[in-house]
């Protein structure tokens, strides 16, 4: 984009784009374009996989498999780098002592949450994972301090979190969030 097109797309002025460039240590917009091109080329050479588009039309099975392998390896490595082992231990203790585990999630996180619920059920824990918001509210309304609420949002977006947290807090229900920083 030209600087005018970028400013229009970002709903700001050309001067604001220039100030941004200077603020991040660049001489101007041309330097920003050069740095973005370098970063894009470096990313392409480093084998980083775009999680939203991990493969393309026309790829053969080997290309898809290699791309998914890089994606999974990167995910595990980043999770280990970000994980707070002490927090994980505390969460495990809370879950192990809970009378029931209520899982709250939506959209693409439902399947992993249901798999987690199935694993809890298979080891003898009472667990629920309601997919409708209405059932999630009813579950929160009947919760108490003997239960635990686990919110799962790998994207960091959970639309009903702000509505459900106060209900659970009123009922003194321990709450765990599994998601991105």
Short mmCIF file of C-alpha atoms in Angstrom, two decimals:
data_model
loop_
_atom_site.label_atom_id
_atom_site.label_comp_id
_atom_site.label_asym_id
_atom_site.label_seq_id
_atom_site.Cartn_x
_atom_site.Cartn_y
_atom_site.Cartn_z
CA UNK A 1 0.00 0.00 0.00
CA UNK A 2 1.03 3.58 -0.45
CA UNK A 3 1.28 5.63 2.70
CA UNK A 4 -2.00 7.37 1.80
CA UNK A 5 -3.75 4.00 1.31
CA UNK A 6 -2.40 2.71 4.63
CA UNK A 7 -3.52 5.85 6.46
CA UNK A 8 -6.99 5.58 4.95
CA UNK A 9 -7.24 1.84 5.76
CA UNK A 10 -6.08 2.46 9.34
CA UNK A 11 -8.42 5.47 9.70
CA UNK A 12 -5.58 7.81 10.57
CA UNK A 13 -3.55 10.56 8.94
CA UNK A 14 -0.38 10.26 6.88
CA UNK A 15 1.38 12.19 9.66
CA UNK A 16 0.32 9.52 12.17
CA UNK A 17 1.92 6.82 10.00
CA UNK A 18 5.14 8.88 9.88
CA UNK A 19 5.08 9.33 13.68
CA UNK A 20 4.60 5.58 14.14
CA UNK A 21 7.62 4.87 11.94
CA UNK A 22 9.77 7.31 13.94
CA UNK A 23 8.46 5.94 17.25
CA UNK A 24 9.65 2.41 16.37
CA UNK A 25 13.06 3.69 15.26
CA UNK A 26 12.63 3.89 11.50
CA UNK A 27 13.37 6.82 9.21
CA UNK A 28 9.99 6.73 7.51
CA UNK A 29 7.36 4.72 5.70
CA UNK A 30 9.80 3.39 3.09
CA UNK A 31 11.92 1.90 5.90
CA UNK A 32 8.80 0.31 7.40
CA UNK A 33 7.97 -1.38 4.08
CA UNK A 34 11.54 -2.69 3.80
CA UNK A 35 11.46 -4.10 7.36
CA UNK A 36 8.07 -5.75 6.77
CA UNK A 37 9.37 -7.36 3.57
CA UNK A 38 12.46 -8.63 5.43
CA UNK A 39 10.33 -10.06 8.22
CA UNK A 40 8.03 -11.76 5.73
CA UNK A 41 10.97 -13.30 3.87
CA UNK A 42 12.60 -14.44 7.12
CA UNK A 43 9.33 -16.04 8.23
CA UNK A 44 9.00 -17.86 4.91
CA UNK A 45 12.58 -19.18 5.14
CA UNK A 46 12.31 -20.16 8.81
CA UNK A 47 9.50 -22.61 8.18
CA UNK A 48 7.01 -20.79 10.43
CA UNK A 49 3.51 -21.98 9.63
CA UNK A 50 0.50 -19.68 9.67
CA UNK A 51 -1.87 -21.38 12.14
CA UNK A 52 -4.90 -19.99 10.26
CA UNK A 53 -3.74 -21.35 6.89
CA UNK A 54 -1.37 -24.26 7.59
CA UNK A 55 -1.55 -25.59 4.01
CA UNK A 56 -2.67 -24.46 0.57
CA UNK A 57 -4.75 -25.83 -2.28
CA UNK A 58 -2.69 -28.02 -4.54
CA UNK A 59 -0.29 -29.25 -1.84
CA UNK A 60 0.44 -32.94 -1.81
CA UNK A 61 0.16 -35.13 1.29
CA UNK A 62 3.88 -34.76 2.14
CA UNK A 63 3.71 -30.95 2.10
CA UNK A 64 0.59 -30.94 4.30
CA UNK A 65 2.18 -33.43 6.70
CA UNK A 66 5.41 -31.42 6.97
CA UNK A 67 3.52 -28.18 7.54
CA UNK A 68 1.33 -29.76 10.24
CA UNK A 69 4.43 -31.25 11.88
CA UNK A 70 6.05 -27.80 12.11
CA UNK A 71 2.80 -26.35 13.44
CA UNK A 72 2.46 -28.97 16.19
CA UNK A 73 6.13 -28.74 17.18
CA UNK A 74 5.89 -24.95 17.37
CA UNK A 75 2.70 -25.18 19.43
CA UNK A 76 4.23 -27.56 21.98
CA UNK A 77 7.44 -25.52 22.22
CA UNK A 78 5.57 -22.24 22.71
CA UNK A 79 3.25 -23.83 25.27
CA UNK A 80 6.23 -25.08 27.28
CA UNK A 81 7.85 -21.65 27.08
CA UNK A 82 4.70 -19.90 28.32
CA UNK A 83 3.49 -22.46 30.84
CA UNK A 84 3.68 -21.67 34.53
CA UNK A 85 4.32 -25.07 36.14
CA UNK A 86 3.24 -23.80 39.57
CA UNK A 87 -0.07 -22.58 38.17
CA UNK A 88 -0.56 -25.94 36.44
CA UNK A 89 0.05 -27.78 39.73
CA UNK A 90 -2.45 -25.53 41.56
CA UNK A 91 -5.05 -26.06 38.82
CA UNK A 92 -4.54 -29.84 38.96
CA UNK A 93 -5.07 -29.84 42.75
CA UNK A 94 -8.25 -27.78 42.40
CA UNK A 95 -9.61 -30.12 39.71
CA UNK A 96 -8.69 -33.27 41.63
CA UNK A 97 -10.60 -32.08 44.72
CA UNK A 98 -13.66 -30.76 42.87
CA UNK A 99 -17.00 -32.54 43.11
CA UNK A 100 -17.72 -31.54 39.49
CA UNK A 101 -15.78 -29.88 36.69
CA UNK A 102 -17.84 -27.54 34.51
CA UNK A 103 -16.18 -26.66 31.21
CA UNK A 104 -17.12 -23.40 29.50
CA UNK A 105 -16.16 -22.71 25.90
CA UNK A 106 -17.57 -22.03 22.47
CA UNK A 107 -16.94 -22.33 18.76
CA UNK A 108 -13.83 -24.26 17.67
CA UNK A 109 -12.83 -24.98 21.29
CA UNK A 110 -15.88 -27.18 21.94
CA UNK A 111 -14.33 -30.37 20.56
CA UNK A 112 -11.13 -30.21 22.67
CA UNK A 113 -13.24 -29.30 25.73
CA UNK A 114 -15.50 -32.29 25.15
CA UNK A 115 -12.47 -34.56 24.76
CA UNK A 116 -11.17 -33.24 28.10
CA UNK A 117 -14.61 -33.85 29.66
CA UNK A 118 -14.55 -37.43 28.35
CA UNK A 119 -11.12 -38.00 29.92
CA UNK A 120 -12.34 -36.61 33.24
CA UNK A 121 -15.38 -38.89 33.11
CA UNK A 122 -13.18 -41.88 32.28
CA UNK A 123 -11.14 -41.38 35.48
CA UNK A 124 -14.24 -40.99 37.62
CA UNK A 125 -14.69 -37.20 37.77
CA UNK A 126 -18.13 -35.72 37.26
CA UNK A 127 -17.83 -33.24 34.38
CA UNK A 128 -20.04 -31.19 32.06
CA UNK A 129 -19.40 -29.28 28.85
CA UNK A 130 -22.48 -27.46 27.64
CA UNK A 131 -22.30 -25.92 24.19
CA UNK A 132 -25.25 -23.56 24.46
CA UNK A 133 -24.89 -20.28 26.32
CA UNK A 134 -28.22 -20.84 28.11
CA UNK A 135 -27.02 -24.15 29.57
CA UNK A 136 -23.71 -22.57 30.53
CA UNK A 137 -25.58 -19.89 32.49
CA UNK A 138 -27.72 -22.52 34.21
CA UNK A 139 -24.59 -24.50 35.04
CA UNK A 140 -22.97 -21.39 36.54
CA UNK A 141 -26.13 -20.62 38.54
CA UNK A 142 -26.06 -24.03 40.22
CA UNK A 143 -22.29 -23.99 40.88
CA UNK A 144 -20.77 -23.70 44.33
CA UNK A 145 -17.38 -23.87 46.07
CA UNK A 146 -17.23 -27.67 45.70
CA UNK A 147 -17.16 -27.42 41.92
CA UNK A 148 -14.62 -25.88 39.56
CA UNK A 149 -15.23 -23.88 36.39
CA UNK A 150 -12.72 -24.19 33.56
CA UNK A 151 -12.88 -21.70 30.70
CA UNK A 152 -11.13 -22.78 27.51
CA UNK A 153 -10.29 -20.18 24.88
CA UNK A 154 -7.19 -20.80 22.81
CA UNK A 155 -7.90 -17.70 20.74
CA UNK A 156 -8.20 -15.56 23.86
CA UNK A 157 -11.76 -14.60 22.94
CA UNK A 158 -14.69 -15.98 24.93
CA UNK A 159 -17.75 -13.82 24.46
CA UNK A 160 -19.62 -14.94 27.57
CA UNK A 161 -16.68 -14.81 29.99
CA UNK A 162 -17.61 -11.37 31.35
CA UNK A 163 -21.18 -12.51 32.04
CA UNK A 164 -20.36 -15.89 33.57
CA UNK A 165 -17.45 -14.89 35.84
CA UNK A 166 -19.57 -12.72 38.20
CA UNK A 167 -22.10 -15.55 38.58
CA UNK A 168 -19.34 -17.98 39.51
CA UNK A 169 -17.68 -15.47 41.85
CA UNK A 170 -20.97 -14.95 43.72
CA UNK A 171 -21.12 -18.71 44.24
CA UNK A 172 -17.44 -18.92 45.33
CA UNK A 173 -16.69 -21.35 42.51
CA UNK A 174 -12.95 -21.74 41.81
CA UNK A 175 -12.25 -20.74 38.21
CA UNK A 176 -9.43 -21.68 35.84
CA UNK A 177 -8.74 -20.10 32.43
CA UNK A 178 -6.91 -22.10 29.79
CA UNK A 179 -5.94 -19.82 26.94
CA UNK A 180 -3.41 -17.49 25.46
CA UNK A 181 -1.64 -14.74 27.43
#
